[in-house]
Amino acid sequence: MSIPPRSETTQPDTHPSRLRSLESSTEITVELGLRSYPISIQSGATSRTDKMGFASRLAEAIGDCTHVILIQDASVAASAGQAIIESLPHHGVRVSILEVASGEASKSTDRLTDLWGELLACGTDRRSVVIAVGGGVIGDLAGFAAATFTRGLRFVQVPTTLLAMVDSSVGGKTGINLPGGKNMIGAFWQPHLVWIDTDFLSTLPTREYVSGLAEVIKYGVIEDAEFFEFLESNIAAIIRRDPEPTRLAIARSCQSKARVVADDELETSGRRAILNYGHTFAHAIEATAGYGAMLHGEAVAIGMQMAASLSVDLGYCDAGLLTRQTALLEAAELPRSWPEADPAKMIPIMARDKKVAHGKLRFVLPESIGSVKLVGDVPEENVVAAIQAWI
Amino acid sequence: MSIPPRSETTQPDTHPSRLRSLESSTEITVELGLRSYPISIQSGATSRTDKMGFASRLAEAIGDCTHVILIQDASVAASAGQAIIESLPHHGVRVSILEVASGEASKSTDRLTDLWGELLACGTDRRSVVIAVGGGVIGDLAGFAAATFTRGLRFVQVPTTLLAMVDSSVGGKTGINLPGGKNMIGAFWQPHLVWIDTDFLSTLPTREYVSGLAEVIKYGVIEDAEFFEFLESNIAAIIRRDPEPTRLAIARSCQSKARVVADDELETSGRRAILNYGHTFAHAIEATAGYGAMLHGEAVAIGMQMAASLSVDLGYCDAGLLTRQTALLEAAELPRSWPEADPAKMIPIMARDKKVAHGKLRFVLPESIGSVKLVGDVPEENVVAAIQAWI
Ligand SMILES: NC(=O)c1ccc[n+]([C@@H]2O[C@H](COP(=O)([O-])OP(=O)(O)OC[C@H]3O[C@@H](n4cnc5c(N)ncnc54)[C@H](O)[C@@H]3O)[C@@H](O)[C@H]2O)c1
Ligand SMILES: NC(=O)c1ccc[n+]([C@@H]2O[C@H](COP(=O)([O-])OP(=O)(O)OC[C@H]3O[C@@H](n4cnc5c(N)ncnc54)[C@H](O)[C@@H]3O)[C@@H](O)[C@H]2O)c1
Ligand SMILES: [Zn+2]
Ligand SMILES: [Zn+2]
């Protein structure tokens, strides 16, 4: 099994001391000048008997450190959390362990305030390092706590969901929700290291895993045609979570995200917008379904179908693209349609998003597999038709 | 009256359209590359009949903007707050007004959470601009809210205390307190403009005004000998708040702070530490006096006396420096001693600060007027003697 590397950001791990313990490991650098950092992706390295993979990579990325605060999702405390704790050096590093309840409700001002207090109580100072172990909820919350405690602590992401591995742990967006607005509060705060081990996926429920695949497929459509082909050939093995194809799919997804983020760290140039392929529809689907009823990736899969239909309808791409995308989403066991989709409810929500997009209703529309464009001022009737195509 | 400019950072305001309304205005640029911003310092420009000084400078610094959120200290709502509101353009800009209770207690997680909710409720989005009108409490709180709402809003400081004009509004430190730790939570977030009008000082209680003078004198000692001489000659007029010498003293203080901040934006190079002259002692004085019993600047004045005595004692400077500093603080009507100072209580607090300073008890000590050095590992007995010198 192999996938042609897009080598400008892949650095195959050739350091001999690491090669011994991490036979198949990929390292990607997110190129952000002084804030550049590595994403290290492997299978089974964290829980090896020697348990040295993580500790040595951490030491390299962080330098000296005498206090680590591990902030973990309650549901991974016994698995990934424990493996990380055991792999930390036993001497000279004080380890504080803070636990956060599973679920989106933890990304709240209340939980944040408690976390700030817990950081103070465990003696955190400017030289302490925060390690977040969990899905996107933990990464976003712990990352924001790290960004703001004493105006910024060093921070390591150990994502344990597929979505967090391929999306939320890379790119430096951290934050919490307000009662009336998701991700309304936050900061750009880049980690010093992202440590991904496919082993951590073994306990993840199927529905969560499959949902994460929507973002993986998204990268293929928006900017990596070769990767899309790789997914078409290997989707069955990835569904089975075979370590090597899964690891490659994650690495290639991280490369995509790293490229986009390097071009537009603070979401100012507009490049980062391509990551929102399918998301304008998806946000409206999630909101009308009631948050939580549908997983984010499920809504994204349906949203990509609507966006692709819109693109075909407007003449930006041919129908073959839609056929391939539909087939891949189906093979990934993702939903492609939503019987309850209601344009009359969804369009006002999409229009409200307007404000954020500087007064224009914009869509990210595919031109071909691997290439998208931003289109503004799409007539409402076409948007209605695109939604109705996937009811 | 004149004071020789240190012209590398002074940009006299020569734009004809502004010259008309702002005869005596100084503009200083804080040089931070893409994050550079102007500090505009004048007397009586905000409340002129044409009221155009602030609005036109704002438009220049911010560019287009359709929503302004003015966050003001309750005690300046009728004065500075009202003047700023009246000077905003009447067309095409929606203005939301949020009020914060006076006092350090507003720099809390509770008030921050409320403020985030109020920002959301008044329709704030990424293109909104926050204007903070008040002392350091408002600037720190509103600045942190601006730093974190939708991961960062543009932000303008309109300081109304002398301390905020010469210190807290310049440099980008924003934040709040935790019950167990002052300024424990925060972010570096540079404003787009700092607008200072000496008129706003007219309502400030004498004790608050005098307290702010301690930081002004500090700049003279740490890095601007000429400015120290200017203060020696003009302190009586400054105490009377005569507009022109007061304006010049503020401008020169901002220049000092801007120079230090430009060298060390994120407090990483160590240069910013010189701003802590007198502060290691001052923090211990404030803590043992009970926070609030002594104003910050009063504690800083006493702390500078202790630091200068320590420097003389250790042979880093001659006694003449201490004589001049004592005379200037006295002329400024600041305290120079504190009968209740107790080395047995203060030293443990100073030692606790250690952690922050990477395990070393450091002091900023003067070598001559206009020059300081950082000294580590000072013997405790000398510290005790320095405290006892000013009981
Ligand atoms: N920062 C970003 O750039 C970014 C990007 C996308 C999404 N997000 C955010 O990420 C969050 C969603 O992330 P998510 O999908 O990872 O959600 P999540 O963190 O809630 O995890 C999903 C569920 O899986 C559980 N879980 C996590 N790891 C597990 C494991 N290894 N085994 C068993 N169970 C496990 C969690 O307890 C949770 O119940 C949202 O809050 C979203 O806003 C952020
Ligand atoms: N960010 C920084 O770099 C920095 C630097 C130094 C201090 N600070 C912070 O600044 C705060 C202290 O600032 P401060 O001394 O301005 O305190 P403050 O904001 O509490 O103001 C002092 C008092 O003066 C009142 N006031 C303000 N302007 C007035 C006016 N024009 N007329 C009448 N009354 C007025 C206020 O209501 C308050 O009661 C502290 O929280 C400190 O931590 C921050
Ligand atoms: Zn997504
Ligand atoms: Zn101070």
mmCIF file of C-alpha atoms and ligand atoms in Angstrom, chain B residues 163 167 215 218 275-277 279 282-283 286 296-297 300, ligand 4:
data_model
loop_
_atom_site.group_PDB
_atom_site.id
_atom_site.type_symbol
_atom_site.label_atom_id
_atom_site.label_comp_id
_atom_site.label_asym_id
_atom_site.label_seq_id
_atom_site.Cartn_x
_atom_site.Cartn_y
_atom_site.Cartn_z
ATOM 1 C CA LEU B 163 -2.204 55.288 34.908
ATOM 2 C CA ASP B 167 0.822 52.452 31.116
ATOM 3 C CA GLU B 215 4.685 55.346 36.635
ATOM 4 C CA LYS B 218 9.479 55.474 36.625
ATOM 5 C CA LEU B 275 9.031 48.226 33.338
ATOM 6 C CA ASN B 276 8.891 46.362 36.650
ATOM 7 C CA TYR B 277 11.256 48.803 38.364
ATOM 8 C CA HIS B 279 7.290 46.556 41.264
ATOM 9 C CA ALA B 282 5.319 47.184 45.277
ATOM 10 C CA HIS B 283 3.500 43.879 44.766
ATOM 11 C CA GLU B 286 0.099 45.866 48.019
ATOM 12 C CA HIS B 296 -0.833 50.790 42.862
ATOM 13 C CA GLY B 297 1.194 53.915 42.066
ATOM 14 C CA VAL B 300 5.289 51.686 43.202
HETATM 15 ZN ZN ZN C 4 2.710 49.507 37.592
#
